[in-house]
Amino acid sequence: MQLTEEHIELRRSLEKFIDHEINPHVDDWEREGRFPAHELFRKMGDLGFLGINKPEAYGGLGLDYSYAAVYCETLGRISCGGVPMAIGVQTEMATPALARFGSDELREEFLAPSIAGEKVACLGVSEVGAGSDVASITTTAVKDGDDYVINGGKMWTTSGAQADWMCLLANTGDGAPHRNKSLLCLPMKTRGVTVARTLDKLGMRSSDTAQIHFENVRIPQRFRIGEEGMGFTYQMAQFQEERMYAALSSLIFMQDSIDETIAYTRERRIFGKPVLDHQAVHFRLAELQTELESLRALTWDAVERYCGGEDMTKLASMAKLKSGRLSRELNDACLQYWGGMGFMEENHIVRRFRDGRLASIGGGADEVMLSIISKYMGTLPGRSV
Ligand SMILES: Cc1cc2nc3c(=O)[nH]c(=O)nc-3n(C[C@H](O)[C@H](O)[C@H](O)COP(=O)(O)OP(=O)(O)OC[C@H]3O[C@@H](n4cnc5c(N)ncnc54)[C@H](O)[C@@H]3O)c2cc1C
């Protein structure tokens, strides 16, 4: 895709921000198991980074998706997966449906402060008993007068312990599972919302992940995003941005693994020559670089088509699938060439190895992506697009 001087400028300013305001703190945040989301988002909001393609009326920059794509890709420069994941939740996962379908009043109340970095957002879709099978969630929001009364809970909620509001998917009716759900803006300070626990994790350690309980939580019906019963459809659309974010933000993340591995193996000598000069090593790195270029081309092809008005579901699913699989393969292969140093916390390859593992699970596991792709290919039994 042809990038303009404005795209390059956006990339440069975000790179500068990451190098000054994020990367110097990542080691501490990883150790502490959380990063200060309010403090960081406020700084990002001041610079316009949290509303790249959001409407100007609510403080966004109003740019097209190609700029959001540059932004997502550049977030991969952050030297861990946890912080960019939480930033991605704020801009690409919890707010797209609100920006598209929310009433003016709701956007004023929840979108504008999220773009400004005054409010931290989280996304409540997955539950203890329902992750891949989104239609089977059991959290309910039952009408009572002008309110909804919410009961149930959410699992693995990124930023759940720090968030001010949740974009919540709940059952608001009894009908068919694809038509009985709504997306709601739920202020996390509402009575009856509790953070049951923060979860200890394999990776993404600087991002807090929480289990949330709802007990008779009362919110006004005007906090519903768009039409009642359309929540599943809105969330499926919102997942496209999430999946593109996952693929885009993995590109630099993986490139850094290759580049750092080349630098290390060039210096480290075994059997009389640098590790890198052994053919098995530089050939393998050449293969991985080729795979990464293929992913880059696929991902940017999806961006270009989306900007041209096409449905990107199939390509976004392919990019997410490939990104998850390649993250596992590439970070593992690179780590191998670091030998014992590849097991030491001080080297970023360790963090990439464990953080990259989530890409095949979160936001739709590989198998969910394969189902969607099969559907578009007309090969999923009984279902095609
Ligand atoms: C660190 C972290 C952060 C997260 N953040 C959020 C968040 O902010 N908000 C949120 O809502 N959720 C979040 N999640 C949840 C995440 O999206 C789910 O874990 C994911 O969708 C998988 O759901 P599950 O864990 O219930 O796995 P399950 O649905 O139990 O699936 C288990 C496994 O079954 C396999 N599988 C799935 N479908 C099929 C199929 N059709 N055929 C064959 N095999 C299949 C896959 O390998 C899958 O991994 C997060 C998870 C983690 C770990």
Short mmCIF file of C-alpha atoms and ligand atoms in Angstrom, two decimals:
data_model
loop_
_atom_site.label_atom_id
_atom_site.label_comp_id
_atom_site.label_asym_id
_atom_site.label_seq_id
_atom_site.Cartn_x
_atom_site.Cartn_y
_atom_site.Cartn_z
CA MET A 1 0.00 0.00 0.00
CA GLN A 2 1.28 3.44 -0.93
CA LEU A 3 1.94 5.42 2.27
CA THR A 4 1.90 9.21 2.22
CA GLU A 5 4.12 11.70 4.03
CA GLU A 6 1.31 11.99 6.63
CA HIS A 7 1.41 8.25 7.31
CA ILE A 8 5.18 8.40 7.74
CA GLU A 9 4.87 11.41 10.05
CA LEU A 10 2.32 9.56 12.21
CA ARG A 11 4.67 6.58 12.41
CA ARG A 12 7.62 8.79 13.36
CA SER A 13 5.78 10.60 16.12
CA LEU A 14 4.43 7.37 17.61
CA GLU A 15 7.89 5.79 17.44
CA LYS A 16 9.29 8.77 19.30
CA PHE A 17 6.58 8.50 21.93
CA ILE A 18 7.20 4.77 22.39
CA ASP A 19 10.95 5.27 22.71
CA HIS A 20 10.58 8.02 25.33
CA GLU A 21 7.41 7.26 27.25
CA ILE A 22 6.93 3.49 27.05
CA ASN A 23 9.98 1.34 26.35
CA PRO A 24 12.16 2.77 29.17
CA HIS A 25 9.47 1.60 31.67
CA VAL A 26 8.52 -1.77 30.25
CA ASP A 27 10.91 -3.83 32.39
CA ASP A 28 9.44 -2.31 35.59
CA TRP A 29 5.85 -2.73 34.38
CA GLU A 30 6.48 -6.36 33.45
CA ARG A 31 7.84 -7.00 36.95
CA GLU A 32 4.94 -5.18 38.60
CA GLY A 33 2.32 -7.06 36.56
CA ARG A 34 0.57 -3.91 35.36
CA PHE A 35 1.29 -0.60 33.71
CA PRO A 36 -0.28 2.73 34.75
CA ALA A 37 -3.01 2.81 32.11
CA HIS A 38 -4.54 6.14 33.16
CA GLU A 39 -1.22 7.96 33.20
CA LEU A 40 -0.07 6.53 29.87
CA PHE A 41 -3.39 6.88 28.08
CA ARG A 42 -3.69 10.51 29.15
CA LYS A 43 -0.36 11.24 27.48
CA MET A 44 -1.39 9.31 24.37
CA GLY A 45 -4.76 11.05 24.29
CA ASP A 46 -3.11 14.47 24.46
CA LEU A 47 -1.16 13.58 21.31
CA GLY A 48 -4.20 12.22 19.45
CA PHE A 49 -2.99 8.61 19.40
CA LEU A 50 -6.19 7.15 20.85
CA GLY A 51 -8.56 8.36 18.17
CA ILE A 52 -6.77 8.04 14.85
CA ASN A 53 -9.83 7.01 12.81
CA LYS A 54 -12.47 8.06 15.30
CA PRO A 55 -14.92 10.92 14.55
CA GLU A 56 -13.56 14.44 15.01
CA ALA A 57 -16.78 15.40 16.83
CA TYR A 58 -15.59 13.27 19.78
CA GLY A 59 -11.96 14.34 19.71
CA GLY A 60 -10.72 11.83 17.14
CA LEU A 61 -8.54 12.69 14.16
CA GLY A 62 -11.16 11.44 11.67
CA LEU A 63 -8.53 9.76 9.45
CA ASP A 64 -9.20 6.66 7.35
CA TYR A 65 -8.30 3.12 8.40
CA SER A 66 -4.92 3.18 6.63
CA TYR A 67 -3.68 5.56 9.36
CA ALA A 68 -5.07 3.31 12.09
CA ALA A 69 -3.18 0.47 10.41
CA VAL A 70 0.08 2.41 10.53
CA TYR A 71 -0.62 3.14 14.20
CA CYS A 72 -1.34 -0.54 14.99
CA GLU A 73 1.76 -1.69 13.16
CA THR A 74 3.93 0.86 14.98
CA LEU A 75 2.64 -0.32 18.38
CA GLY A 76 4.64 -3.48 17.63
CA ARG A 77 7.73 -1.41 18.43
CA ILE A 78 6.84 -1.60 22.13
CA SER A 79 9.22 -4.06 23.72
CA CYS A 80 6.52 -6.30 25.21
CA GLY A 81 3.10 -7.59 24.17
CA GLY A 82 1.09 -6.55 27.24
CA VAL A 83 1.12 -2.76 26.89
CA PRO A 84 0.27 -2.66 23.16
CA MET A 85 -2.48 -5.22 23.77
CA ALA A 86 -4.14 -2.95 26.34
CA ILE A 87 -3.73 0.07 24.03
CA GLY A 88 -5.27 -2.05 21.28
CA VAL A 89 -8.22 -2.85 23.54
CA GLN A 90 -8.76 0.88 24.08
CA THR A 91 -8.72 1.83 20.39
CA GLU A 92 -9.38 -1.27 18.26
CA MET A 93 -11.46 -3.62 20.43
CA ALA A 94 -13.68 -1.82 22.96
CA THR A 95 -14.56 1.35 21.05
CA PRO A 96 -15.16 0.66 17.30
CA ALA A 97 -18.81 -0.40 17.79
CA LEU A 98 -19.49 2.57 20.06
CA ALA A 99 -17.98 4.94 17.49
CA ARG A 100 -20.08 3.39 14.72
CA PHE A 101 -23.43 2.70 16.36
CA GLY A 102 -23.55 4.58 19.68
CA SER A 103 -25.97 7.47 20.20
CA ASP A 104 -24.45 10.96 20.30
CA GLU A 105 -25.10 11.10 24.04
CA LEU A 106 -23.33 7.77 24.62
CA ARG A 107 -20.37 8.74 22.48
CA GLU A 108 -20.07 11.98 24.40
CA GLU A 109 -20.10 10.08 27.69
CA PHE A 110 -17.83 7.12 26.87
CA LEU A 111 -16.08 7.59 23.53
CA ALA A 112 -14.86 11.18 23.91
CA PRO A 113 -13.10 10.54 27.28
CA SER A 114 -11.63 7.28 25.93
CA ILE A 115 -10.14 9.13 22.97
CA ALA A 116 -8.84 11.82 25.34
CA GLY A 117 -7.28 9.12 27.53
CA GLU A 118 -9.35 10.19 30.53
CA LYS A 119 -11.19 6.88 30.70
CA VAL A 120 -9.73 3.39 30.33
CA ALA A 121 -11.90 0.94 28.42
CA CYS A 122 -12.11 -2.84 28.54
CA LEU A 123 -13.99 -5.40 26.50
CA GLY A 124 -16.26 -7.97 28.17
CA VAL A 125 -17.06 -10.75 25.74
CA SER A 126 -15.42 -13.96 27.02
CA GLU A 127 -16.82 -15.78 30.05
CA VAL A 128 -15.68 -18.69 32.16
CA GLY A 129 -17.84 -21.02 30.05
CA ALA A 130 -17.76 -19.22 26.70
CA GLY A 131 -14.73 -18.00 24.74
CA SER A 132 -14.62 -19.36 21.19
CA ASP A 133 -18.37 -19.91 21.19
CA VAL A 134 -19.40 -16.29 21.73
CA ALA A 135 -23.07 -17.03 21.06
CA SER A 136 -23.20 -19.19 24.20
CA ILE A 137 -22.44 -16.44 26.75
CA THR A 138 -24.78 -16.51 29.74
CA THR A 139 -24.49 -12.99 31.23
CA THR A 140 -27.92 -11.39 31.15
CA ALA A 141 -29.16 -7.81 31.11
CA VAL A 142 -32.87 -7.84 31.92
CA LYS A 143 -35.07 -4.79 31.45
CA ASP A 144 -36.57 -3.29 34.58
CA GLY A 145 -38.31 0.06 34.09
CA ASP A 146 -35.83 2.30 32.27
CA ASP A 147 -32.87 0.15 33.35
CA TYR A 148 -31.09 -3.07 32.58
CA VAL A 149 -30.21 -5.31 35.52
CA ILE A 150 -27.06 -7.30 34.76
CA ASN A 151 -26.05 -10.64 36.27
CA GLY A 152 -23.22 -12.97 35.34
CA GLY A 153 -19.54 -12.37 34.81
CA LYS A 154 -16.64 -11.98 32.38
CA MET A 155 -13.32 -13.74 32.20
CA TRP A 156 -9.82 -12.76 31.00
CA THR A 157 -10.77 -9.08 30.78
CA THR A 158 -7.74 -7.08 29.66
CA SER A 159 -7.35 -3.91 31.78
CA GLY A 160 -10.32 -5.17 33.83
CA ALA A 161 -8.74 -4.14 37.14
CA GLN A 162 -8.05 -0.56 35.98
CA ALA A 163 -10.84 0.15 33.52
CA ASP A 164 -13.46 2.88 33.97
CA TRP A 165 -15.96 1.26 31.65
CA MET A 166 -16.58 -1.98 29.83
CA CYS A 167 -18.00 -2.59 26.40
CA LEU A 168 -20.13 -5.49 27.56
CA LEU A 169 -21.83 -8.18 25.51
CA ALA A 170 -24.89 -9.53 27.32
CA ASN A 171 -28.08 -11.42 26.56
CA THR A 172 -30.92 -8.90 26.53
CA GLY A 173 -33.58 -11.28 25.23
CA ASP A 174 -34.57 -14.92 24.92
CA GLY A 175 -34.51 -15.35 21.16
CA ALA A 176 -31.99 -17.03 18.86
CA PRO A 177 -28.42 -16.68 20.23
CA HIS A 178 -27.28 -14.45 17.35
CA ARG A 179 -30.19 -12.06 17.81
CA ASN A 180 -30.70 -11.88 21.57
CA LYS A 181 -27.57 -9.94 22.54
CA SER A 182 -26.73 -6.28 22.97
CA LEU A 183 -23.56 -4.29 23.55
CA LEU A 184 -23.73 -2.07 26.62
CA CYS A 185 -21.46 0.61 28.08
CA LEU A 186 -21.00 -0.42 31.69
CA PRO A 187 -19.27 1.97 34.13
CA MET A 188 -17.02 -0.26 36.23
CA LYS A 189 -17.71 1.72 39.41
CA THR A 190 -21.40 0.75 39.31
CA ARG A 191 -22.63 -1.05 42.40
CA GLY A 192 -22.58 -4.84 41.93
CA VAL A 193 -19.51 -4.88 39.65
CA THR A 194 -16.58 -6.58 41.35
CA VAL A 195 -13.11 -7.53 40.23
CA ALA A 196 -13.17 -11.12 41.50
CA ARG A 197 -9.45 -11.61 40.89
CA THR A 198 -6.56 -10.52 38.73
CA LEU A 199 -5.13 -13.45 36.85
CA ASP A 200 -1.52 -14.60 36.83
CA LYS A 201 -0.37 -15.36 33.31
CA LEU A 202 2.28 -17.03 31.15
CA GLY A 203 2.93 -13.78 29.27
CA MET A 204 1.57 -10.29 28.60
CA ARG A 205 2.63 -9.70 32.17
CA SER A 206 2.52 -5.89 32.15
CA SER A 207 -1.18 -5.95 31.24
CA ASP A 208 -3.65 -6.72 34.00
CA THR A 209 -6.20 -9.41 33.20
CA ALA A 210 -9.23 -9.79 35.45
CA GLN A 211 -12.24 -11.89 36.19
CA ILE A 212 -15.29 -9.70 36.76
CA HIS A 213 -18.55 -10.52 38.53
CA PHE A 214 -21.90 -8.78 38.07
CA GLU A 215 -24.58 -9.03 40.71
CA ASN A 216 -27.78 -7.08 40.12
CA VAL A 217 -25.88 -4.31 38.35
CA ARG A 218 -28.28 -1.58 37.30
CA ILE A 219 -27.57 0.71 34.34
CA PRO A 220 -29.92 2.86 32.27
CA GLN A 221 -31.11 1.40 28.97
CA ARG A 222 -29.70 4.43 27.21
CA PHE A 223 -26.24 2.89 27.82
CA ARG A 224 -27.01 0.35 25.10
CA ILE A 225 -24.93 0.71 21.92
CA GLY A 226 -27.23 0.87 18.89
CA GLU A 227 -30.17 -1.44 18.48
CA GLU A 228 -31.24 -4.06 20.96
CA GLY A 229 -30.52 -7.59 19.73
CA MET A 230 -27.74 -6.43 17.40
CA GLY A 231 -24.89 -6.95 19.87
CA PHE A 232 -23.64 -10.19 18.36
CA THR A 233 -23.54 -8.65 14.89
CA TYR A 234 -21.82 -5.48 16.16
CA GLN A 235 -19.28 -7.56 18.08
CA MET A 236 -18.49 -9.73 15.05
CA ALA A 237 -17.78 -6.52 13.10
CA GLN A 238 -15.71 -5.14 15.98
CA PHE A 239 -13.67 -8.37 15.97
CA GLN A 240 -12.36 -7.46 12.50
CA GLU A 241 -10.48 -4.46 13.87
CA GLU A 242 -9.24 -6.62 16.74
CA ARG A 243 -7.91 -9.27 14.36
CA MET A 244 -6.28 -6.73 12.09
CA TYR A 245 -4.71 -5.14 15.16
CA ALA A 246 -3.32 -8.55 16.17
CA ALA A 247 -1.76 -9.14 12.75
CA LEU A 248 -0.46 -5.59 12.25
CA SER A 249 1.08 -5.23 15.70
CA SER A 250 2.89 -8.56 15.33
CA LEU A 251 4.93 -7.46 12.29
CA ILE A 252 7.55 -5.24 13.96
CA PHE A 253 7.39 -7.41 17.08
CA MET A 254 8.58 -10.39 15.04
CA GLN A 255 10.98 -8.35 12.92
CA ASP A 256 12.70 -7.28 16.13
CA SER A 257 13.08 -10.95 17.12
CA ILE A 258 14.86 -11.67 13.83
CA ASP A 259 17.02 -8.53 13.96
CA GLU A 260 18.09 -9.06 17.56
CA THR A 261 18.85 -12.71 16.82
CA ILE A 262 21.02 -11.74 13.86
CA ALA A 263 22.90 -9.22 16.03
CA TYR A 264 23.44 -11.74 18.83
CA THR A 265 24.44 -14.68 16.65
CA ARG A 266 26.84 -12.50 14.68
CA GLU A 267 28.79 -11.81 17.89
CA ARG A 268 28.50 -15.20 19.58
CA ARG A 269 31.09 -17.69 18.31
CA ILE A 270 30.85 -21.49 18.31
CA PHE A 271 33.16 -24.03 16.67
CA GLY A 272 35.49 -21.31 15.43
CA LYS A 273 32.98 -19.00 13.77
CA PRO A 274 29.90 -16.88 14.57
CA VAL A 275 26.69 -18.83 15.24
CA LEU A 276 25.17 -16.91 12.33
CA ASP A 277 27.74 -18.21 9.86
CA HIS A 278 26.50 -21.77 10.29
CA GLN A 279 24.32 -22.40 7.27
CA ALA A 280 21.47 -23.96 9.26
CA VAL A 281 21.16 -20.69 11.19
CA HIS A 282 21.23 -18.09 8.42
CA PHE A 283 19.10 -20.28 6.14
CA ARG A 284 16.49 -20.64 8.89
CA LEU A 285 16.46 -16.90 9.51
CA ALA A 286 16.06 -16.35 5.76
CA GLU A 287 13.05 -18.68 5.77
CA LEU A 288 11.49 -16.85 8.70
CA GLN A 289 12.10 -13.47 7.08
CA THR A 290 10.34 -14.76 3.95
CA GLU A 291 7.37 -15.93 6.04
CA LEU A 292 7.21 -12.56 7.76
CA GLU A 293 7.22 -10.72 4.42
CA SER A 294 4.31 -12.93 3.27
CA LEU A 295 2.36 -12.04 6.40
CA ARG A 296 3.16 -8.35 5.89
CA ALA A 297 1.87 -8.49 2.30
CA LEU A 298 -1.31 -10.36 3.28
CA THR A 299 -2.03 -8.00 6.17
CA TRP A 300 -1.52 -4.83 4.15
CA ASP A 301 -3.55 -6.26 1.29
CA ALA A 302 -6.42 -6.63 3.80
CA VAL A 303 -5.92 -3.01 4.91
CA GLU A 304 -5.94 -1.73 1.33
CA ARG A 305 -9.09 -3.65 0.42
CA TYR A 306 -10.86 -2.51 3.58
CA CYS A 307 -9.97 1.10 2.82
CA GLY A 308 -11.43 0.50 -0.65
CA GLY A 309 -14.75 -0.51 0.91
CA GLU A 310 -14.43 -4.31 0.69
CA ASP A 311 -15.39 -6.75 3.45
CA MET A 312 -12.09 -7.77 5.05
CA THR A 313 -13.40 -10.64 7.20
CA LYS A 314 -11.73 -13.43 5.23
CA LEU A 315 -8.36 -11.71 4.84
CA ALA A 316 -8.39 -10.41 8.43
CA SER A 317 -9.02 -13.97 9.65
CA MET A 318 -6.21 -15.28 7.45
CA ALA A 319 -3.83 -12.59 8.68
CA LYS A 320 -4.72 -13.30 12.33
CA LEU A 321 -4.27 -17.04 11.80
CA LYS A 322 -0.93 -16.63 10.04
CA SER A 323 0.28 -14.11 12.59
CA GLY A 324 -0.51 -16.47 15.49
CA ARG A 325 1.15 -19.46 13.88
CA LEU A 326 4.18 -17.51 12.72
CA SER A 327 4.64 -15.88 16.16
CA ARG A 328 4.91 -19.31 17.70
CA GLU A 329 7.28 -20.63 15.06
CA LEU A 330 9.45 -17.56 14.65
CA ASN A 331 9.96 -16.60 18.29
CA ASP A 332 10.70 -20.21 19.22
CA ALA A 333 13.18 -20.65 16.35
CA CYS A 334 14.94 -17.37 17.15
CA LEU A 335 15.12 -18.14 20.86
CA GLN A 336 16.89 -21.42 20.05
CA TYR A 337 19.86 -19.57 18.55
CA TRP A 338 20.39 -17.61 21.76
CA GLY A 339 21.26 -20.82 23.60
CA GLY A 340 21.21 -20.35 27.38
CA MET A 341 20.85 -16.59 26.95
CA GLY A 342 17.52 -17.31 25.28
CA PHE A 343 16.28 -18.51 28.65
CA MET A 344 17.36 -15.39 30.52
CA GLU A 345 14.78 -12.77 31.46
CA GLU A 346 17.16 -9.94 30.53
CA ASN A 347 16.76 -10.68 26.81
CA HIS A 348 13.63 -9.53 25.01
CA ILE A 349 13.44 -12.72 22.99
CA VAL A 350 12.16 -14.40 26.16
CA ARG A 351 9.28 -11.93 26.41
CA ARG A 352 8.45 -12.24 22.72
CA PHE A 353 8.43 -16.02 23.02
CA ARG A 354 5.88 -16.03 25.83
CA ASP A 355 3.83 -12.96 24.80
CA GLY A 356 3.57 -14.12 21.19
CA ARG A 357 1.90 -17.34 22.31
CA LEU A 358 -1.39 -15.57 22.99
CA ALA A 359 -1.83 -14.67 19.32
CA SER A 360 -3.12 -18.16 18.48
CA ILE A 361 -5.67 -18.04 21.33
CA GLY A 362 -6.91 -14.51 22.15
CA GLY A 363 -9.42 -12.65 19.99
CA GLY A 364 -10.49 -15.92 18.35
CA ALA A 365 -8.31 -19.03 18.42
CA ASP A 366 -6.66 -20.38 15.25
CA GLU A 367 -9.48 -22.91 14.87
CA VAL A 368 -12.09 -20.13 14.96
CA MET A 369 -10.17 -18.36 12.18
CA LEU A 370 -10.10 -21.62 10.20
CA SER A 371 -13.89 -21.94 10.59
CA ILE A 372 -14.42 -18.41 9.27
CA ILE A 373 -12.06 -18.95 6.34
CA SER A 374 -13.79 -22.27 5.55
CA LYS A 375 -17.13 -20.48 5.63
CA TYR A 376 -15.88 -17.99 3.06
CA MET A 377 -14.49 -20.88 0.99
CA GLY A 378 -17.89 -22.59 1.10
CA THR A 379 -16.38 -25.67 2.72
CA LEU A 380 -17.75 -25.39 6.26
CA PRO A 381 -20.48 -28.04 6.41
CA GLY A 382 -23.90 -26.45 6.25
CA ARG A 383 -22.62 -22.87 6.28
CA SER A 384 -21.31 -20.43 3.72
CA VAL A 385 -21.25 -16.66 3.47
C1 LIG B 1 -4.21 -12.65 28.22
C2 LIG B 1 -5.61 -12.73 27.72
C3 LIG B 1 -6.32 -11.57 27.48
C4 LIG B 1 -7.65 -11.64 27.03
N1 LIG B 1 -8.36 -10.47 26.92
C5 LIG B 1 -9.70 -10.55 26.66
C6 LIG B 1 -10.51 -9.37 26.73
O1 LIG B 1 -10.03 -8.26 26.97
N2 LIG B 1 -11.84 -9.49 26.52
C7 LIG B 1 -12.44 -10.70 26.25
O2 LIG B 1 -13.63 -10.75 26.04
N3 LIG B 1 -11.68 -11.83 26.17
C8 LIG B 1 -10.34 -11.79 26.40
N4 LIG B 1 -9.58 -12.93 26.37
C9 LIG B 1 -10.24 -14.23 26.10
C10 LIG B 1 -9.86 -14.83 24.77
O3 LIG B 1 -10.42 -14.10 23.71
C11 LIG B 1 -10.34 -16.30 24.82
O4 LIG B 1 -9.45 -16.98 25.70
C12 LIG B 1 -10.35 -16.95 23.47
O5 LIG B 1 -11.38 -16.43 22.68
C13 LIG B 1 -10.52 -18.48 23.57
O6 LIG B 1 -11.62 -18.80 24.36
P1 LIG B 1 -11.48 -19.88 25.55
O7 LIG B 1 -10.29 -19.52 26.32
O8 LIG B 1 -12.76 -19.99 26.24
O9 LIG B 1 -11.16 -21.23 24.79
P2 LIG B 1 -12.24 -22.32 24.38
O10 LIG B 1 -13.36 -21.66 23.69
O11 LIG B 1 -12.50 -23.20 25.56
O12 LIG B 1 -11.42 -23.15 23.29
C14 LIG B 1 -10.34 -24.01 23.67
C15 LIG B 1 -9.59 -24.38 22.42
O13 LIG B 1 -10.46 -25.14 21.57
C16 LIG B 1 -10.01 -25.00 20.23
N5 LIG B 1 -11.15 -24.67 19.36
C17 LIG B 1 -11.91 -23.56 19.36
N6 LIG B 1 -12.85 -23.62 18.40
C18 LIG B 1 -12.68 -24.81 17.77
C19 LIG B 1 -13.33 -25.47 16.68
N7 LIG B 1 -14.35 -24.90 16.03
N8 LIG B 1 -12.86 -26.67 16.30
C20 LIG B 1 -11.83 -27.24 16.94
N9 LIG B 1 -11.17 -26.67 17.96
C21 LIG B 1 -11.59 -25.48 18.38
C22 LIG B 1 -8.96 -23.89 20.21
O14 LIG B 1 -7.67 -24.46 20.12
C23 LIG B 1 -9.15 -23.23 21.56
O15 LIG B 1 -7.95 -22.63 22.01
C24 LIG B 1 -8.24 -12.89 26.77
C25 LIG B 1 -7.51 -14.06 26.97
C26 LIG B 1 -6.23 -13.99 27.46
C27 LIG B 1 -5.50 -15.28 27.71
#
